[in-house]
mmCIF file of C-alpha atoms in Angstrom:
data_model
loop_
_atom_site.group_PDB
_atom_site.id
_atom_site.type_symbol
_atom_site.label_atom_id
_atom_site.label_comp_id
_atom_site.label_asym_id
_atom_site.label_seq_id
_atom_site.Cartn_x
_atom_site.Cartn_y
_atom_site.Cartn_z
ATOM 1 C CA UNK A 1320 0.290 -0.049 0.148
ATOM 2 C CA UNK A 1321 1.353 3.314 -1.075
ATOM 3 C CA UNK A 1322 1.143 6.331 0.936
ATOM 4 C CA UNK A 1323 -1.920 7.806 -0.940
ATOM 5 C CA UNK A 1324 -3.820 4.461 -0.270
ATOM 6 C CA UNK A 1325 -3.088 3.077 -4.022
ATOM 7 C CA UNK A 1326 -1.732 -0.813 -4.050
ATOM 8 C CA UNK A 1327 1.442 -1.172 -5.617
ATOM 9 C CA UNK A 1328 1.761 -4.816 -7.462
ATOM 10 C CA UNK A 1329 5.162 -5.717 -8.525
ATOM 11 C CA UNK A 1330 5.205 -8.768 -11.061
ATOM 12 C CA UNK A 1331 8.428 -10.696 -11.570
ATOM 13 C CA UNK A 1332 8.342 -12.156 -15.163
ATOM 14 C CA UNK A 1333 9.875 -15.496 -15.268
ATOM 15 C CA UNK A 1334 10.207 -18.423 -17.743
ATOM 16 C CA UNK A 1335 10.726 -21.945 -17.151
ATOM 17 C CA UNK A 1336 12.489 -22.080 -20.545
ATOM 18 C CA UNK A 1337 16.052 -22.487 -20.102
ATOM 19 C CA UNK A 1338 16.097 -22.148 -16.333
ATOM 20 C CA UNK A 1339 17.371 -25.803 -16.431
ATOM 21 C CA UNK A 1340 18.159 -28.390 -19.148
ATOM 22 C CA UNK A 1341 15.407 -30.929 -20.291
ATOM 23 C CA UNK A 1342 16.164 -33.937 -18.070
ATOM 24 C CA UNK A 1343 16.258 -37.660 -19.698
ATOM 25 C CA UNK A 1344 16.180 -40.101 -16.893
ATOM 26 C CA UNK A 1345 14.873 -43.004 -19.044
ATOM 27 C CA UNK A 1346 17.829 -45.429 -18.028
ATOM 28 C CA UNK A 1347 17.340 -45.070 -14.215
ATOM 29 C CA UNK A 1348 15.464 -47.560 -12.247
ATOM 30 C CA UNK A 1349 12.236 -46.247 -10.752
ATOM 31 C CA UNK A 1350 13.517 -46.015 -7.321
ATOM 32 C CA UNK A 1351 16.378 -43.579 -8.458
ATOM 33 C CA UNK A 1352 14.424 -41.761 -11.197
ATOM 34 C CA UNK A 1353 11.324 -40.594 -8.804
ATOM 35 C CA UNK A 1354 13.719 -38.707 -5.762
ATOM 36 C CA UNK A 1355 15.827 -36.931 -9.087
ATOM 37 C CA UNK A 1356 12.423 -36.061 -10.743
ATOM 38 C CA UNK A 1357 10.895 -34.547 -7.175
ATOM 39 C CA UNK A 1358 14.169 -32.622 -6.573
ATOM 40 C CA UNK A 1359 14.258 -30.843 -9.920
ATOM 41 C CA UNK A 1360 10.431 -30.072 -9.674
ATOM 42 C CA UNK A 1361 11.139 -28.554 -6.357
ATOM 43 C CA UNK A 1362 14.059 -26.397 -7.582
ATOM 44 C CA UNK A 1363 11.725 -25.055 -10.555
ATOM 45 C CA UNK A 1364 8.924 -24.200 -8.235
ATOM 46 C CA UNK A 1365 11.460 -22.529 -5.756
ATOM 47 C CA UNK A 1366 12.977 -20.340 -8.587
ATOM 48 C CA UNK A 1367 9.410 -18.959 -9.140
ATOM 49 C CA UNK A 1368 8.087 -18.171 -5.815
ATOM 50 C CA UNK A 1369 10.855 -18.343 -3.196
ATOM 51 C CA UNK A 1370 13.646 -16.555 -1.547
ATOM 52 C CA UNK A 1371 17.362 -16.818 -3.059
ATOM 53 C CA UNK A 1372 18.387 -18.837 0.098
ATOM 54 C CA UNK A 1373 15.370 -21.220 -0.267
ATOM 55 C CA UNK A 1374 16.220 -21.565 -3.951
ATOM 56 C CA UNK A 1375 19.567 -22.310 -3.171
ATOM 57 C CA UNK A 1376 18.768 -24.965 -0.272
ATOM 58 C CA UNK A 1377 16.571 -26.805 -2.945
ATOM 59 C CA UNK A 1378 19.706 -26.732 -5.309
ATOM 60 C CA UNK A 1379 21.721 -28.192 -2.720
ATOM 61 C CA UNK A 1380 19.427 -30.794 -1.997
ATOM 62 C CA UNK A 1381 19.089 -31.518 -5.749
ATOM 63 C CA UNK A 1382 22.816 -31.658 -6.256
ATOM 64 C CA UNK A 1383 22.923 -34.230 -3.336
ATOM 65 C CA UNK A 1384 19.936 -36.385 -5.104
ATOM 66 C CA UNK A 1385 21.538 -36.134 -8.469
ATOM 67 C CA UNK A 1386 25.143 -37.105 -7.661
ATOM 68 C CA UNK A 1387 24.232 -39.804 -5.530
ATOM 69 C CA UNK A 1388 21.700 -41.336 -7.596
ATOM 70 C CA UNK A 1389 24.065 -41.066 -10.639
ATOM 71 C CA UNK A 1390 26.833 -42.818 -8.754
ATOM 72 C CA UNK A 1391 24.838 -45.680 -7.670
ATOM 73 C CA UNK A 1392 23.321 -46.114 -11.077
ATOM 74 C CA UNK A 1393 27.057 -45.994 -12.223
ATOM 75 C CA UNK A 1394 27.881 -49.041 -9.784
ATOM 76 C CA UNK A 1395 28.628 -47.171 -6.228
ATOM 77 C CA UNK A 1396 27.369 -48.374 -2.982
ATOM 78 C CA UNK A 1397 23.645 -47.450 -2.108
ATOM 79 C CA UNK A 1398 25.202 -46.234 1.135
ATOM 80 C CA UNK A 1399 25.752 -42.775 -0.662
ATOM 81 C CA UNK A 1400 21.903 -42.163 -0.833
ATOM 82 C CA UNK A 1401 22.064 -41.154 2.850
ATOM 83 C CA UNK A 1402 25.353 -39.207 2.754
ATOM 84 C CA UNK A 1403 25.485 -35.406 2.973
ATOM 85 C CA UNK A 1404 26.579 -33.143 -0.346
ATOM 86 C CA UNK A 1405 30.075 -32.944 1.267
ATOM 87 C CA UNK A 1406 30.859 -36.659 1.190
ATOM 88 C CA UNK A 1407 28.962 -37.310 -2.076
ATOM 89 C CA UNK A 1408 31.395 -34.583 -3.658
ATOM 90 C CA UNK A 1409 34.466 -36.205 -2.323
ATOM 91 C CA UNK A 1410 33.106 -39.829 -3.426
ATOM 92 C CA UNK A 1411 32.354 -38.411 -7.025
ATOM 93 C CA UNK A 1412 36.064 -37.157 -7.697
ATOM 94 C CA UNK A 1413 37.542 -40.296 -5.423
ATOM 95 C CA UNK A 1414 35.515 -42.880 -7.657
ATOM 96 C CA UNK A 1415 34.944 -41.337 -10.897
ATOM 97 C CA UNK A 1416 37.358 -38.425 -11.484
ATOM 98 C CA UNK A 1417 34.593 -36.080 -12.329
ATOM 99 C CA UNK A 1418 36.159 -32.911 -10.886
ATOM 100 C CA UNK A 1419 34.014 -30.626 -12.804
ATOM 101 C CA UNK A 1420 30.846 -32.202 -11.462
ATOM 102 C CA UNK A 1421 32.321 -32.053 -8.004
ATOM 103 C CA UNK A 1422 33.060 -28.577 -8.223
ATOM 104 C CA UNK A 1423 29.641 -27.368 -9.476
ATOM 105 C CA UNK A 1424 28.027 -29.292 -6.430
ATOM 106 C CA UNK A 1425 30.785 -27.663 -4.114
ATOM 107 C CA UNK A 1426 29.484 -24.041 -5.418
ATOM 108 C CA UNK A 1427 25.982 -24.857 -4.288
ATOM 109 C CA UNK A 1428 27.290 -26.358 -1.141
ATOM 110 C CA UNK A 1429 29.237 -23.375 -0.108
ATOM 111 C CA UNK A 1430 26.230 -20.995 -1.124
ATOM 112 C CA UNK A 1431 23.919 -23.173 0.948
ATOM 113 C CA UNK A 1432 25.963 -21.897 4.047
ATOM 114 C CA UNK A 1433 24.957 -18.157 3.417
ATOM 115 C CA UNK A 1434 21.556 -19.224 4.597
ATOM 116 C CA UNK A 1435 22.574 -20.147 8.138
ATOM 117 C CA UNK A 1436 22.832 -17.622 10.770
ATOM 118 C CA UNK A 1437 25.489 -19.124 12.730
ATOM 119 C CA UNK A 1438 27.800 -19.526 9.522
ATOM 120 C CA UNK A 1439 27.162 -15.701 8.668
ATOM 121 C CA UNK A 1440 28.216 -14.903 11.985
ATOM 122 C CA UNK A 1441 31.343 -16.842 12.219
ATOM 123 C CA UNK A 1442 32.651 -16.605 8.520
ATOM 124 C CA UNK A 1443 31.381 -12.854 8.157
ATOM 125 C CA UNK A 1444 29.210 -14.246 5.093
ATOM 126 C CA UNK A 1445 26.794 -11.883 3.135
ATOM 127 C CA UNK A 1446 23.129 -13.018 2.789
ATOM 128 C CA UNK A 1447 22.435 -14.974 -0.684
ATOM 129 C CA UNK A 1448 20.911 -12.736 -3.375
ATOM 130 C CA UNK A 1449 19.128 -13.259 -6.453
ATOM 131 C CA UNK A 1450 22.344 -13.979 -8.474
ATOM 132 C CA UNK A 1451 23.401 -16.439 -6.088
ATOM 133 C CA UNK A 1452 20.274 -18.294 -6.582
ATOM 134 C CA UNK A 1453 20.729 -17.978 -10.113
ATOM 135 C CA UNK A 1454 24.374 -19.371 -9.843
ATOM 136 C CA UNK A 1455 23.161 -22.348 -8.071
ATOM 137 C CA UNK A 1456 20.536 -23.168 -10.800
ATOM 138 C CA UNK A 1457 23.377 -22.786 -13.331
ATOM 139 C CA UNK A 1458 25.427 -25.154 -11.447
ATOM 140 C CA UNK A 1459 22.675 -27.773 -11.146
ATOM 141 C CA UNK A 1460 22.360 -27.393 -15.026
ATOM 142 C CA UNK A 1461 25.917 -28.169 -15.582
ATOM 143 C CA UNK A 1462 25.845 -30.920 -13.063
ATOM 144 C CA UNK A 1463 23.020 -32.549 -15.283
ATOM 145 C CA UNK A 1464 24.932 -32.298 -18.355
ATOM 146 C CA UNK A 1465 28.021 -33.557 -16.860
ATOM 147 C CA UNK A 1466 26.324 -36.728 -15.528
ATOM 148 C CA UNK A 1467 24.567 -37.121 -18.868
ATOM 149 C CA UNK A 1468 21.125 -36.432 -17.974
ATOM 150 C CA UNK A 1469 20.492 -33.617 -19.940
ATOM 151 C CA UNK A 1470 19.144 -33.634 -23.416
#
């Protein structure tokens, strides 16, 4: 509401096109495919409706789900499904020598810390902004291309 009692509505124009690559999960078993699809859908929903911190959080979750499911699909132990993103990143480089995939996921992992008050205080971090959320989404798209799940 403005001073003169007029209502000001601000619209944010966004398009789903180009936000993430189209995903091809056809070769995955259903128990691996469904969590990946849900995680990607949550990222897309957050990109249109939520704060930058929330978008980064959803991207972090999606990166963990994508990398761990990809590794299990590629022959790693299913124990990776329950690991934190930092542990999954270490396993990606150790077992598959995919440093670019690891680094993309690590970017999202590091940006995720910016949403935590204790990390902001101890490490003097600034809050995540729209550009940080965009970077997280771009890193997630890169990750999908690196593991071969982007069309």
